[in-house]
Each structure stands twice: as structure tokens, then as C-alpha cells.
Amino acid sequence: MGDRIDIKSWKNLEPKVQTLWRVTNGIMSLVISCLAIAPDLIIRNLGTKWPLFPFALPLIAFVVIGGLTQWIVGKSYQCYRYELGENDLGVAKGVFWKSWRFVNRNRIQHVDLTSGPVARALGLVEVSIFVGGMPTAAVVIPGLSMSEGERLRSTLVKAADVPNPMETPATSELAPPPMQQWEPPRE
Amino acid sequence: MSEPIFQRLHPLTMAVELEKMVRQLAFAVVYLVFMLVTKQESQEVSFELLAAGLGIVLVIPAIWRYLTYGYSVTDGKLLIKSGIIRKSLRTIPLDRIQNINLKRRWLHRILGLVELEIETAAGAQAEASINALGEEQAHVLKAQLMGQVATTYTRIERGQEDLVLYKPTGMELFLVGASENRAGAMIAAVLGLSFFQPMFTNFMETQSDKVVEQAKHLPPQTGLMIALGISGFLLFGWIISIASTIIKYYGFKLTEKDGKLKRSYGLINHFENTLPVNRVQTVHIDQNFIQKWLKICKMYVATAGGMAMASGGEHQRQQQTSAHTPPLLTPVLRDEMRGRLLQASLPLYDVSQPEYHPVDKGTIWRHIRSAVIGSIFSSALVYGGMQLLVKYQPKRAAQIPAFQLQYGPYVVFFLLMLLAALSGWLYYRFTRWSETNSVIANKLGWFKTRWNYLPVGKIQLTEVMQSPAQRWFGLGTVRFHSAAPAFKITEIDDLNLELAYDLANRTHDKAGETRDALFDGF
């Protein structure tokens, strides 16, 4: 067994990311609760006795969803951590369903920095890291400061480390894989 | 850099293009024919005109494509140009090619043509498809793509004879077809057809009404009739399965030469795939319980390209949309030949004697714990249903034995829990994993067994996951992501969390250092 990994010692995101999450979750719960307007109207117009005040459904939905998503922000901030190792990157996330991902630096294909309008106002960027064969980002680290995001990107995409696959002597070794002699199974 | 000289396709490409487009617009064509046959007075549209319009729509693009398409192999690159107004030039470096497929569909075979498909690691689909070449032209191009400087057919270096790795007998093909049943697929096909074609459904309904009318005059042995119908359907599915397996894989041959595996097969549509062995990402073996008894199995290999390896005529369209079709290496394999083929597809690793470990015993408790909420929910549903029944249909409720009303929900709950415990035990009993010789291997399932082999060097990303149920028992799931689109994830469920961490950390460290990493693990 190797060294025990201590997730608690990994780096947290910028604290400001909580504001970002609160804002986006607020908008999202507003949009979702708007969907409840239609059933609310239908029920009230059907003529059945409706015990609650008008537009109760969307309001309840907003309070419940909004409350839950706001409550989860602090927790997920505590759980979202990352660690830049010597030649790898680890990202831990998830409050209920936890996931820890490890990417080797040699496997990184490209790195994206993105930031939306709210994130830009807060001075945050999101770093997405892509590996081969996966159409979506393998690892996403939201809410880093501009400088930290840039530092992460420049350390991760250090092309000079990786030997050029077409020019190393090992390539010629690789080309025809040595076939081992096969022996028929003994009865 | 020399100026590339573009070569044209075979003139008969146009015919092939036409056939392809007819196939793509099959619905429209079938619809048109159907309209013509069931022509009704009220419909005033001239179908002849419609047909002529469709013909023009089909023919012009075919000619267009022939006139604008050109390919060339220059300076270690494959160039493909197409289009007049919207021109495109695609460049593929030869050393990035994952595999080359030669296809001969039925029309190709009549006209003596070959279709060449070239795949890189970029996506699930073939990156370039050179639609129709003469037999000689195709072999010259293939040799060029493989890095030879051949200009004519006679100059291609053939080297030694191909080493035949596996050639199933007709009996084995029959057995593998017989041990599977396609009835399910047929039901899906009929349902899908009726979903897309309201007219077809109407037709079916009127016809089936007639059948029902006639059936009313028959003696009322419905149970027997239904049983006969179902068994007839299953038998039909079985025959279809045997026939399609034999037609599709007739004359199957798997050979090996210069580190490349080659498969060729097909009775009507003929296929030939070549794939470099060092591009193999993962290997899988499947065996259901009948096949276990017959001592045969199926073997799959996945590369980073999509590999249209499973390709067969009618599944072609489905293939292109779904990256998750299993890439079959051989449709049937005798058990004693497994070692040989595993060695041929993963020559750098010895996977003959993996040291298998069981998963953590806590998995049984985890299965039970995972099922608790669902069981409570379903028994609550049963309880609620019964309450409603008693309230609104007291007469019906009175006919049901009292103990069923009283204990029904509890019985449901305990049965579901028992089922969960059983599935947990089966999982614990039959799941094995190993990391012997830098290959992650696991073995899953009891009804249908699946062996997975993933060399550590091909791992792109490792992940440890933990669900709330797993946290109770200190368990975790390790996932290894590879670059092959079909078998992206190799998963070991319910290991001790410490072990899971350790395994994930160790393997991804090793993945970056292995020789395979030079090729980005592809």
C-alpha cells in the first residue's frame, strides 16, 4: 500500500466561488419554479376548491428548491478540492455521491479556461481538462482566480516534458510489437 | 514538398452512391411505393411526378460527388478533396491511422468494387471513407497507407504468408447463432417501424381486425393459442439468429501479419479489417450460460477509433450513430483458443494467469442498504393502493383474502430485500479482479460472464467513486477510463476504500510512465 491520500489537505477553491454558485443556483431555481406556474393556473381554473392562495405552487417550489440549493453550496465548497502533484492532478468533489479523479499529466490533450459573465465580475475562471477519447472534459475545476487558473494551465500544458512521439528511438521499438511464441494448451 | 496529384474514384462510384442514397431515403421510397400500391381516389397528387423528382434528387448528387472527389498520398499524408462550391481538403497523417477497413457490400461485389474506410483516434466514425475503388486500386492505396511506396499492384511487398490465428468451423458459427435469440430485436424493429409509419400501423390494424374476426369462429383455446404464438415467435427469432450469424460471418478468418490483425468475413456483404495490434486498448470476452456449456465464447477488442468492426450490412446506419456497438474480434471462439487470441491482441502483456481477488464482503450489506429506500417506497405504494381499493371498491376488496390485505406490503418489502441480498451475494461470489502484469482484469456476472482486460498503459483517467450507501460500509468503486469509445469504462465496484484509492493512484502513476504513453496511450 502506498501513502494514504489525505483529501482534507488538498487545496480549496477560491471562497468567492460560493457567491457564484449562490447566484447561478438562485437563477436556476427561479427558472424551475416558473415551470410550476402552468399547473398552478390549470388547477385554479378547473373550478375545484383550491385551499391555497394564488401562485402558491411556484412560490413553494422556489422556496424549497432555492433553500436546498443554497444549503448545498457550503457543503459542496468544502468537498470540492484539487491537488496539483508532480506529474498528476487530483480533483475531489461531491457531497452525497463522492468522486475523486486522477489525471496523469502525460495524458492531457488540451486545457480550456472559461468564465461566464458572473464569474468574470467576480474575477474567477473555470479550468477544464480534456484527455483522449472523452468528448467531455475529464476534470473541471470551477472558481479559480485568474492567476491561479493561468498557473494551472501553464504547468499542465508543458509540451516540452512530453517526448515527441514521432522522433524518439522508442518509436521504432514500438512499431512491430514482439509476438510471443504460442504453445498449445496441455490437456 | 511535392505537389499532390489527386486521383479519381472508380466511375462506377456513381452507382454505389445512388444505392447509398436510396438506402438513406429508404423511408421516402418505401412510402412512395406504398402510396402507389394503395392508391386512393381522394389523393390527387401525381405520384409519377413525385417519383421523377426523387430520382433527380438522387442522381445529381451522385454524379456531383464523383466529379469533385479526389484522393492522394503525398509526403506521409493522405489528402482528400471534395466539393466545388464549398471545398474541403482533409489531411490525415499516415502514422495517426488506427485501422483500415475494406468493405464490399453486395452492390460492390457485383460491380467488382471496394470501399476503403480509414479511422483515426478522433471519433467513433470513420474519418475518411473512400467510397468505391477498383480492386487493384484499393490494394495499392492500402499498401501506400501502410507506408509502402507502391505504385502498381505487382509492386506491393507482401512479405510472408499471413499467420492464421483463428478460423471457426461452420458448426461453431451455427452454435453461437443457436445460443442467442433475436426475438427481442425483432419486436423492437416492428415497434420502431410502426412508430415511424402511421400508415403502416393503420394497415396492420385493419388486417389484424380481420384476423381477430376470423379467430372468433375458432374454438376458444386461447391459452394454448397464446403459448403456441409465443413459442413460434421465439423459434422464429432463433432461426433468424442462426441464419444472420452464418450469413454475416460466413468464411470468417482472423489472421496476423507484421503486428497487424486482419479479419475477413461475409457471405453477401464482404468485410476486411486491418488493425495494428499496438492500437488495441481493451479486450473483452463474453459467454452466456449456454455458451459456457458448449465451451465457446465471443471476443471483442476496442481501439481508440470507433472501429466499424462489428459492421454488417443492415446495422450500418445504427453503427454510425452509436459509438457503443461492441467491436467484435471474433464472433465465436473455442475456449481452448482464448489464450492464443489474448496473446495475439495484447502481445506485450501476459494475461494467461491473472491473480484474481474477490471484492470486499461488505458488498452484500451494501446491496441490501441500497435497496432499502426502493423497497420501502414500493411497499408504501402497495399499501396506498390497497387503502384506495378498500375505500372506493369495498366489494372487490372483500373478495381478496384478508391476510393479503394485511401483510401484502410487508411481504413485498421482505421479498425485495431478499432479492437485494441475493444479488449482493451473487455479485460477491462471482466478481473477481486482478492487476497482474500491468493489466487490469475483471470478471463479472454469473448468468452471462464477461471478462475485461485493460492494460495499465492505456488508462486515460482513474476515478474513485463513493455513493452514500457505500460510505456506510467504507467501500468505493474504482473506474478506469480508456480512450476506446465502445468500452470506455472498466469498473471495479465495492472495493475497500483504502484499497480503491491506492489502486487508482498507483495505476494512473504507472499509466503516465509506460511505453504506451509515447503514443498518448492510443
XYZ file of C-alpha atoms in Angstrom:
709
model
C 0.000 0.000 0.000
C 1.204 3.450 -0.885
C 0.883 6.608 1.160
C -2.546 7.373 2.422
C -4.155 10.166 0.475
C -5.430 12.913 2.713
C -8.152 14.758 0.839
C -8.506 17.290 3.650
C -5.034 18.648 2.941
C -5.867 19.338 -0.711
C -6.432 22.892 -1.877
C -9.842 24.533 -1.681
C -11.292 26.664 -4.456
C -11.485 30.444 -4.129
C -14.086 31.303 -1.443
C -15.698 33.678 -3.917
C -16.922 30.684 -5.919
C -19.660 30.261 -3.304
C -21.122 33.599 -4.408
C -21.014 32.391 -7.994
C -22.803 29.165 -7.095
C -25.371 31.007 -4.982
C -26.202 33.333 -7.873
C -26.417 30.566 -10.501
C -28.424 28.286 -8.196
C -30.775 31.191 -7.440
C -31.377 31.812 -11.130
C -31.814 28.106 -11.782
C -34.392 27.648 -9.003
C -36.251 30.723 -10.274
C -36.435 29.197 -13.757
C -37.553 25.805 -12.423
C -40.214 27.343 -10.185
C -41.536 29.291 -13.189
C -42.373 25.906 -14.723
C -44.841 25.403 -11.869
C -46.934 28.417 -12.982
C -48.760 26.399 -15.641
C -50.061 23.611 -13.341
C -50.965 26.282 -10.796
C -53.104 28.162 -13.339
C -54.720 24.965 -14.578
C -55.696 23.778 -11.118
C -57.186 27.126 -10.148
C -59.159 27.432 -13.391
C -60.615 23.961 -13.152
C -63.043 25.255 -10.567
C -62.075 22.777 -7.870
C -61.726 24.084 -4.373
C -58.121 25.194 -4.046
C -57.101 25.674 -0.452
C -54.028 27.829 -1.063
C -53.519 31.402 -2.243
C -52.863 32.160 -5.957
C -49.422 31.258 -7.272
C -48.725 29.124 -4.230
C -47.142 26.270 -6.222
C -44.342 28.285 -7.868
C -43.636 30.058 -4.621
C -43.388 26.823 -2.645
C -41.197 25.323 -5.372
C -38.941 28.377 -5.289
C -38.584 28.310 -1.509
C -37.892 24.559 -1.358
C -35.538 24.293 -4.339
C -33.841 27.590 -3.561
C -33.363 26.641 0.079
C -31.912 23.238 -0.773
C -29.544 24.548 -3.421
C -28.357 27.370 -1.166
C -27.802 24.959 1.697
C -25.751 22.623 -0.501
C -23.363 25.385 -1.629
C -21.361 25.477 1.621
C -21.125 21.691 1.719
C -20.004 21.312 -1.861
C -17.436 24.072 -1.351
C -15.941 22.011 1.468
C -15.937 18.889 -0.733
C -14.580 20.406 -3.949
C -10.793 20.184 -3.692
C -7.877 19.751 -6.031
C -4.229 18.910 -5.820
C -1.544 19.516 -8.407
C 1.057 16.801 -7.913
C 4.428 16.433 -9.563
C 3.033 14.753 -12.637
C -0.634 14.422 -11.939
C -3.744 16.279 -10.928
C -6.346 15.072 -8.458
C -9.826 16.534 -8.134
C -12.278 15.584 -5.383
C -15.915 16.549 -5.447
C -19.419 15.508 -4.480
C -21.427 15.855 -1.288
C -23.552 12.706 -1.389
C -22.097 10.844 -4.350
C -18.376 11.463 -3.963
C -15.840 11.178 -6.727
C -12.084 11.547 -6.796
C -10.460 11.750 -10.207
C -6.791 11.449 -11.053
C -5.303 12.564 -14.369
C -1.718 11.962 -15.359
C -0.149 14.982 -16.969
C 1.154 12.990 -19.933
C -2.417 12.080 -20.803
C -3.758 15.625 -21.040
C -4.778 16.577 -24.566
C -5.826 20.162 -24.023
C -6.903 22.584 -21.309
C -9.726 25.126 -21.536
C -10.174 28.288 -19.476
C -13.754 29.575 -19.493
C -15.626 32.164 -17.473
C -19.198 33.371 -17.710
C -20.438 36.919 -17.034
C -20.962 36.391 -13.308
C -17.651 34.613 -12.926
C -15.896 37.441 -14.803
C -17.430 40.028 -12.478
C -16.032 38.058 -9.539
C -12.674 37.545 -11.285
C -12.961 33.763 -11.498
C -12.159 31.246 -14.238
C -13.085 27.608 -14.791
C -10.376 25.179 -15.885
C -11.488 22.157 -17.928
C -9.003 19.426 -18.686
C -9.525 17.007 -21.571
C -7.982 13.577 -22.084
C -8.062 11.363 -25.159
C -11.213 9.549 -26.142
C -13.559 11.558 -23.926
C -15.767 14.105 -25.676
C -16.497 15.982 -22.439
C -13.977 17.401 -20.021
C -12.332 14.741 -17.891
C -11.886 17.111 -14.981
C -13.431 20.534 -14.309
C -12.177 22.920 -11.639
C -14.563 25.849 -11.309
C -13.831 29.047 -9.470
C -10.128 29.655 -9.543
C -8.654 33.123 -9.511
C -7.391 34.319 -12.894
C -3.746 33.976 -11.873
C -4.200 30.539 -10.320
C -6.071 29.295 -13.386
C -3.338 30.563 -15.659
C -0.661 28.969 -13.461
C -2.518 25.648 -13.528
C -2.826 25.750 -17.271
C 0.805 26.595 -17.895
C 2.005 23.830 -15.580
C -0.347 21.260 -17.054
C 0.398 22.021 -20.682
C 4.116 21.762 -20.592
C 4.696 20.326 -24.012
C 8.473 20.154 -23.564
C 8.120 17.396 -20.958
C 6.473 15.005 -23.292
C 8.795 13.303 -25.726
C 7.768 13.811 -29.333
C 6.112 10.528 -30.192
C 7.364 10.568 -33.751
C 11.039 11.147 -33.042
C 12.126 9.073 -30.066
C 14.099 5.892 -30.634
C 11.433 4.082 -28.645
C 9.038 4.603 -31.520
C 10.898 2.186 -33.709
C 10.783 -0.361 -30.912
C 7.094 0.133 -30.667
C 6.230 -0.281 -34.299
C 6.047 -4.070 -34.595
C 5.094 -5.493 -31.211
C 7.095 -8.602 -30.444
C 4.970 -11.665 -30.909
C 5.496 -14.316 -28.298
C 5.575 -17.916 -29.268
C 2.261 -19.535 -28.595
C 2.102 -23.005 -27.168
C -0.968 -25.182 -27.444
C -2.716 -25.832 -24.135
C -1.737 -29.002 -22.375
C -4.545 -31.429 -21.793
C 7.072 19.376 -50.772
C 5.815 17.913 -53.971
C 2.514 18.963 -55.483
C -0.104 16.312 -54.700
C -1.580 14.514 -57.682
C -5.197 13.720 -56.938
C -6.699 10.505 -58.182
C -10.296 9.892 -59.011
C -12.524 7.161 -57.758
C -13.811 4.381 -59.975
C -16.518 5.694 -62.350
C -18.993 3.157 -61.026
C -18.876 5.089 -57.748
C -21.952 6.826 -59.059
C -23.952 3.615 -58.933
C -22.796 2.953 -55.387
C -23.625 6.495 -54.340
C -27.059 6.070 -55.814
C -27.666 2.875 -53.904
C -26.483 4.550 -50.700
C -28.832 7.482 -51.136
C -31.751 5.225 -51.920
C -30.954 3.443 -48.672
C -30.774 6.729 -46.769
C -34.080 7.869 -48.214
C -35.487 4.382 -47.793
C -38.452 5.652 -45.853
C -39.404 8.097 -48.585
C -39.022 5.444 -51.288
C -40.985 2.823 -49.347
C -43.643 5.409 -48.602
C -43.903 6.306 -52.259
C -44.224 2.680 -53.327
C -46.751 2.095 -50.613
C -48.797 5.084 -51.799
C -48.673 3.782 -55.360
C -49.859 0.346 -54.309
C -52.646 1.509 -52.011
C -53.593 4.365 -54.287
C -56.783 6.014 -53.174
C -59.209 8.118 -55.217
C -59.111 11.100 -52.898
C -55.356 11.636 -53.264
C -54.790 13.814 -56.298
C -51.010 14.135 -56.252
C -49.302 12.706 -59.283
C -47.052 10.032 -57.889
C -45.178 9.626 -61.130
C -44.074 13.245 -60.873
C -43.031 12.761 -57.264
C -41.010 9.704 -58.219
C -39.290 11.593 -61.025
C -38.443 14.423 -58.629
C -36.982 11.986 -56.162
C -34.965 10.398 -58.960
C -33.389 13.725 -59.871
C -32.670 14.475 -56.233
C -30.877 11.149 -56.002
C -28.963 11.116 -59.287
C -27.469 14.613 -59.353
C -25.566 14.432 -56.055
C -24.146 11.056 -57.081
C -22.628 12.499 -60.256
C -21.590 15.612 -58.355
C -19.698 13.640 -55.789
C -17.869 11.588 -58.377
C -16.731 14.670 -60.270
C -15.429 16.528 -57.237
C -13.869 13.784 -55.170
C -10.131 13.117 -55.240
C -7.540 11.499 -53.015
C -3.759 11.440 -52.868
C -0.997 10.012 -50.697
C 1.813 12.566 -50.511
C 4.656 13.058 -48.034
C 3.288 10.629 -45.484
C -0.133 12.210 -45.540
C -3.436 11.207 -47.023
C -5.181 14.132 -48.717
C -8.845 14.013 -49.641
C -10.540 16.826 -51.508
C -14.211 17.210 -52.213
C -16.779 19.833 -53.174
C -16.933 22.539 -55.842
C -18.676 25.422 -54.139
C -17.832 24.522 -50.584
C -14.431 22.965 -50.992
C -12.875 20.834 -48.339
C -9.443 19.289 -48.087
C -8.838 16.761 -45.371
C -5.318 15.799 -44.334
C -4.621 12.670 -42.311
C -1.034 11.860 -41.277
C -0.443 8.200 -42.080
C 1.018 7.406 -38.671
C -2.202 8.517 -36.996
C -4.311 5.925 -38.767
C -5.839 3.496 -36.298
C -7.280 0.966 -38.659
C -8.232 0.397 -42.264
C -11.364 -1.415 -43.343
C -12.048 -2.845 -46.767
C -15.739 -3.321 -47.365
C -17.560 -4.954 -50.205
C -21.283 -4.609 -49.962
C -23.456 -6.707 -52.284
C -23.501 -3.994 -54.948
C -19.741 -3.543 -54.660
C -19.314 -7.246 -55.202
C -21.491 -7.282 -58.301
C -19.577 -4.343 -59.761
C -16.169 -5.541 -58.551
C -15.528 -2.546 -56.288
C -14.092 -1.972 -52.825
C -14.870 0.652 -50.223
C -11.991 1.815 -48.054
C -12.571 3.205 -44.579
C -9.816 4.935 -42.666
C -10.101 5.620 -38.958
C -8.058 7.758 -36.606
C -8.479 8.184 -32.871
C -10.583 11.316 -33.293
C -14.054 9.904 -33.112
C -16.340 6.972 -33.303
C -16.935 7.321 -37.029
C -14.555 6.614 -39.848
C -12.618 9.784 -40.605
C -12.396 9.082 -44.294
C -14.459 6.811 -46.428
C -13.246 6.288 -49.964
C -16.389 5.081 -51.471
C -15.540 2.904 -54.410
C -12.268 1.833 -55.929
C -11.372 -0.912 -58.327
C -9.936 -3.994 -56.637
C -6.395 -3.219 -57.788
C -6.558 0.485 -56.969
C -7.790 -0.321 -53.463
C -4.913 -2.659 -52.712
C -2.371 -0.155 -53.993
C -3.865 2.565 -51.806
C -3.960 0.295 -48.808
C -0.299 -0.578 -49.268
C 0.514 3.126 -49.557
C -1.418 3.888 -46.391
C 0.548 1.168 -44.644
C 3.710 3.042 -45.566
C 4.853 1.277 -48.743
C 5.956 3.117 -51.852
C 3.889 1.010 -54.191
C 2.587 2.419 -57.433
C 1.115 -0.655 -59.064
C -0.420 -3.846 -57.803
C 2.563 -6.025 -58.664
C 4.948 -3.820 -56.687
C 3.208 -4.305 -53.346
C 5.502 -6.092 -50.929
C 3.596 -8.947 -49.480
C 6.214 -10.411 -47.192
C 5.430 -13.661 -45.505
C 2.198 -15.523 -45.591
C -0.408 -14.408 -43.092
C -0.443 -16.431 -39.905
C -3.939 -17.799 -39.450
C -4.914 -17.235 -35.829
C -8.441 -18.481 -35.907
C -10.879 -19.902 -38.390
C -14.155 -21.093 -36.930
C -15.859 -24.114 -38.423
C -19.394 -23.881 -39.757
C -20.567 -25.867 -36.767
C -19.166 -23.293 -34.343
C -20.894 -20.455 -36.168
C -24.109 -22.440 -36.044
C -23.697 -22.992 -32.309
C -23.031 -19.354 -31.492
C -26.074 -18.332 -33.516
C -28.114 -21.012 -31.821
C -27.104 -19.931 -28.329
C -28.597 -16.492 -28.836
C -32.094 -15.343 -29.617
C -33.001 -12.304 -31.637
C -36.724 -12.281 -30.873
C -36.285 -9.168 -28.737
C -34.567 -7.273 -31.524
C -37.389 -8.184 -33.901
C -40.062 -6.902 -31.540
C -38.135 -3.651 -31.258
C -37.838 -3.417 -35.040
C -41.569 -3.922 -35.606
C -42.431 -1.419 -32.884
C -39.966 1.098 -34.286
C -41.401 0.708 -37.776
C -44.942 1.205 -36.570
C -43.831 4.235 -34.577
C -42.421 5.932 -37.625
C -45.081 4.916 -40.074
C -48.652 5.728 -39.089
C -49.828 4.372 -42.426
C -48.175 1.057 -41.758
C -49.897 0.914 -38.389
C -53.285 1.626 -39.954
C -52.693 -1.129 -42.450
C -51.713 -3.504 -39.670
C -54.749 -2.588 -37.630
C -57.261 -3.224 -40.388
C -55.564 -6.507 -41.196
C -55.389 -7.632 -37.589
C -59.067 -6.764 -37.135
C -59.853 -9.200 -39.905
C -57.694 -11.847 -38.257
C -59.469 -11.289 -34.949
C -62.831 -11.581 -36.678
C -61.849 -14.908 -38.136
C -60.380 -16.047 -34.867
C -63.722 -15.595 -33.149
C -65.090 -18.554 -35.064
C -62.314 -20.802 -33.797
C -62.690 -22.926 -30.643
C -61.786 -20.838 -27.579
C -58.465 -22.408 -26.626
C -56.851 -19.019 -26.074
C -54.215 -20.167 -23.599
C -52.902 -22.776 -25.980
C -53.003 -20.350 -28.885
C -51.009 -17.743 -26.979
C -48.440 -20.312 -25.869
C -48.104 -21.547 -29.438
C -47.764 -17.992 -30.689
C -45.021 -17.127 -28.218
C -43.063 -20.305 -28.825
C -43.426 -19.798 -32.569
C -42.091 -16.295 -32.188
C -39.127 -17.472 -30.128
C -38.419 -20.208 -32.633
C -38.515 -17.661 -35.418
C -36.118 -15.397 -33.525
C -33.841 -18.360 -33.011
C -33.809 -19.283 -36.696
C -33.209 -15.652 -37.637
C -30.326 -15.530 -35.179
C -28.691 -18.642 -36.646
C -29.220 -17.533 -40.232
C -27.987 -13.994 -39.688
C -24.886 -15.159 -37.822
C -23.995 -17.595 -40.578
C -24.680 -15.133 -43.410
C -22.808 -12.327 -41.704
C -19.734 -14.283 -40.605
C -19.554 -16.884 -43.385
C -15.944 -17.755 -44.121
C -14.613 -15.848 -41.123
C -10.837 -15.754 -40.890
C -8.623 -13.971 -38.383
C -5.004 -13.650 -39.451
C -1.931 -11.875 -38.173
C 0.960 -10.352 -40.072
C 3.626 -7.799 -39.128
C 1.855 -6.839 -35.926
C -1.457 -6.315 -37.610
C -4.611 -8.297 -37.080
C -6.790 -8.892 -40.099
C -10.319 -10.175 -40.198
C -12.276 -11.042 -43.314
C -15.785 -12.408 -43.478
C -19.221 -12.199 -45.058
C -21.425 -14.132 -47.447
C -23.292 -11.264 -49.131
C -21.535 -8.171 -47.844
C -17.835 -8.839 -47.535
C -15.634 -7.060 -45.000
C -11.952 -6.880 -44.341
C -10.496 -5.024 -41.370
C -6.874 -4.436 -40.530
C -5.822 -3.101 -37.178
C -2.352 -2.639 -35.708
C -2.002 -4.688 -32.541
C -0.374 -1.876 -30.571
C -3.512 0.198 -31.045
C -5.629 -2.261 -29.094
C -6.993 -0.554 -25.995
C -9.104 -3.141 -24.262
C -10.086 -6.767 -24.770
C -13.329 -8.377 -23.648
C -14.748 -11.866 -23.654
C -18.440 -12.667 -23.341
C -20.012 -16.011 -22.586
C -23.582 -16.808 -21.641
C -24.539 -19.950 -19.767
C -25.414 -21.955 -22.868
C -22.126 -20.979 -24.474
C -20.339 -21.955 -21.264
C -21.788 -25.404 -21.599
C -20.873 -25.538 -25.323
C -17.353 -24.255 -24.470
C -17.485 -21.321 -26.893
C -17.361 -17.567 -26.315
C -17.204 -14.239 -28.144
C -14.247 -11.888 -28.083
C -14.145 -8.130 -28.535
C -11.263 -5.700 -28.937
C -11.614 -1.927 -28.793
C -9.323 0.680 -30.329
C -9.412 4.446 -29.911
C -11.030 4.824 -33.327
C -14.612 3.733 -33.479
C -13.717 0.606 -35.425
C -16.599 -0.373 -37.618
C -15.514 -3.887 -36.841
C -18.916 -5.162 -35.890
C -20.154 -3.774 -39.163
C -22.613 -5.777 -41.107
C -24.917 -4.603 -43.858
C -28.206 -3.817 -42.204
C -26.766 -2.477 -38.964
C -24.691 0.051 -40.804
C -26.763 3.129 -40.039
C -27.106 2.214 -36.442
C -23.343 1.772 -36.316
C -22.656 5.273 -37.416
C -24.893 6.845 -34.830
C -23.864 4.751 -31.883
C -20.319 4.508 -30.635
C -21.273 1.817 -28.212
C -21.612 -1.093 -30.561
C -19.296 -3.841 -29.427
C -16.324 -4.242 -31.764
C -16.199 -7.984 -32.267
C -12.815 -9.536 -32.848
C -14.293 -12.935 -33.495
C -17.961 -13.952 -33.399
C -17.095 -17.323 -31.952
C -14.087 -18.725 -30.148
C -13.400 -22.148 -28.714
C -12.478 -21.908 -25.063
C -9.072 -23.516 -25.503
C -8.097 -20.895 -28.111
C -8.648 -17.997 -25.719
C -5.062 -17.878 -24.526
C -3.770 -17.683 -28.052
C -6.025 -14.826 -29.116
C -5.467 -12.909 -25.888
C -1.767 -13.167 -26.529
C -2.172 -12.061 -30.121
C -4.213 -8.993 -29.181
C -2.196 -7.975 -26.110
C 1.293 -9.267 -27.028
C 3.140 -7.019 -24.586
C 1.328 -8.449 -21.612
C 0.878 -11.881 -20.189
C -2.756 -12.278 -19.234
C -2.876 -16.042 -19.188
C -2.741 -16.471 -15.411
C -4.254 -13.445 -13.698
C -4.204 -13.488 -9.921
C -7.859 -12.842 -9.201
C -9.023 -11.176 -5.979
C -12.584 -11.053 -4.701
C -14.284 -7.745 -3.880
C -14.981 -6.702 -0.304
C -17.512 -8.804 1.574
C -19.309 -5.608 2.600
C -20.809 -5.552 -0.881
C -23.637 -7.845 0.307
C -24.579 -5.331 3.013
C -24.147 -2.512 0.516
C -26.624 -4.137 -1.878
C -29.131 -4.536 0.961
C -28.609 -0.947 2.115
C -29.019 0.375 -1.451
C -32.317 -1.453 -1.811
C -33.877 -0.215 1.451
C -35.297 3.058 0.138
C -36.660 1.487 -3.037
C -38.252 -1.374 -1.093
C -39.896 0.980 1.417
C -41.175 3.070 -1.473
C -42.659 0.123 -3.366
C -44.281 -1.382 -0.287
C -45.721 2.056 0.513
C -47.174 2.104 -2.993
C -48.751 -1.305 -2.441
C -50.102 -0.121 0.912
C -51.556 3.056 -0.625
C -53.117 1.076 -3.480
C -54.799 -1.267 -1.027
C -56.136 1.596 1.077
C -57.647 3.155 -2.049
C -59.162 -0.171 -3.047
C -60.746 -0.668 0.383
C -62.086 2.880 0.377
C -63.548 3.079 -3.120
C -64.168 -0.562 -4.108
C -65.154 -2.319 -0.900
C -66.877 -5.120 -2.803
C -63.756 -6.006 -4.765
C -61.636 -5.708 -1.620
C -63.924 -8.122 0.193
C -63.109 -10.816 -2.368
C -59.379 -10.648 -1.603
C -58.205 -12.830 1.317
C -57.788 -10.746 4.453
C -54.158 -11.734 5.121
C -53.142 -10.408 1.710
C -54.567 -7.012 2.576
C -52.963 -7.087 5.967
C -49.494 -8.377 5.201
C -49.148 -7.588 1.486
C -46.842 -4.565 1.894
C -44.589 -6.391 4.382
C -44.316 -9.390 2.091
C -43.351 -7.107 -0.794
C -40.745 -5.368 1.362
C -39.109 -8.550 2.559
C -39.145 -10.159 -0.873
C -37.386 -7.149 -2.344
C -34.821 -7.148 0.474
C -34.249 -10.850 -0.052
C -33.701 -10.201 -3.742
C -31.186 -7.467 -2.906
C -29.330 -9.773 -0.545
C -29.292 -12.488 -3.195
C -27.949 -10.149 -5.861
C -25.318 -8.898 -3.387
C -24.249 -12.456 -2.646
C -24.126 -13.326 -6.361
C -22.036 -10.230 -7.005
C -19.642 -11.138 -4.203
C -19.472 -14.744 -5.279
C -18.801 -14.185 -8.979
C -16.906 -10.887 -9.300
C -13.132 -11.073 -9.453
C -10.488 -8.510 -10.287
C -6.729 -8.504 -10.790
C -3.858 -6.237 -11.721
C -1.364 -8.914 -12.641
C 1.351 -7.936 -15.154
C 0.161 -4.338 -15.528
C -3.209 -5.405 -16.858
C -6.400 -4.532 -15.033
C -8.653 -7.521 -15.464
C -12.030 -8.325 -14.074
C -14.666 -10.980 -14.381
C -18.320 -10.196 -13.905
C -21.664 -11.924 -13.909
C -22.953 -15.443 -13.411
C -25.743 -15.803 -15.956
C -23.642 -14.146 -18.618
C -19.972 -13.899 -17.812
C -17.796 -11.062 -19.046
C -14.024 -10.819 -18.792
C -12.389 -7.406 -19.290
C -8.704 -6.747 -19.849
C -7.298 -3.212 -19.791
C -3.515 -2.635 -19.916
C -2.461 0.000 -17.410
C -0.654 1.869 -20.172
C -3.959 2.527 -21.907
C -5.603 4.223 -18.939
C -6.517 7.854 -19.555
C -8.101 8.686 -16.230
C -8.750 6.910 -12.956
C -11.609 7.701 -10.660
C -12.730 6.594 -7.223
C -16.425 6.975 -6.512
C -18.463 6.534 -3.387
C -22.235 6.543 -3.093
C -23.996 7.232 0.230
C -24.685 3.506 0.619
C -21.029 2.677 0.075
C -19.984 5.247 2.696
C -21.795 3.260 5.372
C -19.526 0.316 4.818
C -16.305 2.092 3.838
C -16.433 0.889 0.247
C -15.634 2.584 -3.049
C -15.825 1.995 -6.790
C -12.730 2.322 -8.972
C -13.253 3.339 -12.563
C -10.643 3.248 -15.287
C -11.416 5.320 -18.358
C -9.757 4.304 -21.616
C -9.830 6.073 -24.953
C -11.906 3.418 -26.707
C -15.404 4.766 -27.272
C -17.116 1.395 -27.100
C -15.666 0.143 -23.824
C -14.733 3.410 -22.209
C -15.077 2.390 -18.604
C -13.677 -0.613 -16.777
C -15.169 -0.647 -13.323
C -14.472 -2.489 -10.101
C -17.369 -1.998 -7.740
C -17.245 -2.227 -3.942
C -13.605 -2.425 -3.000
C -12.349 -1.337 0.359
C -11.988 2.452 0.053
C -8.317 2.477 1.083
C -7.561 -0.179 -1.487
C -9.576 1.705 -4.099
C -7.587 4.899 -3.506
C -4.356 3.028 -3.597
C -5.233 1.190 -6.800
C -6.401 4.355 -8.554
C -3.335 6.309 -7.529
C -0.869 3.589 -8.371
C -2.310 2.768 -11.776
C -2.590 6.321 -13.036
C 1.005 6.988 -11.982
C 2.124 3.937 -13.894
C -0.048 4.871 -16.882
C 1.959 8.032 -17.433
C 5.281 6.218 -17.418
C 4.695 3.213 -19.647
C 5.944 2.990 -23.190
C 2.398 3.248 -24.442
C 2.325 6.787 -23.110
C 4.565 7.783 -26.009
C 1.593 7.341 -28.256
C -0.656 9.241 -25.842
C -1.920 5.837 -24.872
C -3.719 5.388 -28.168
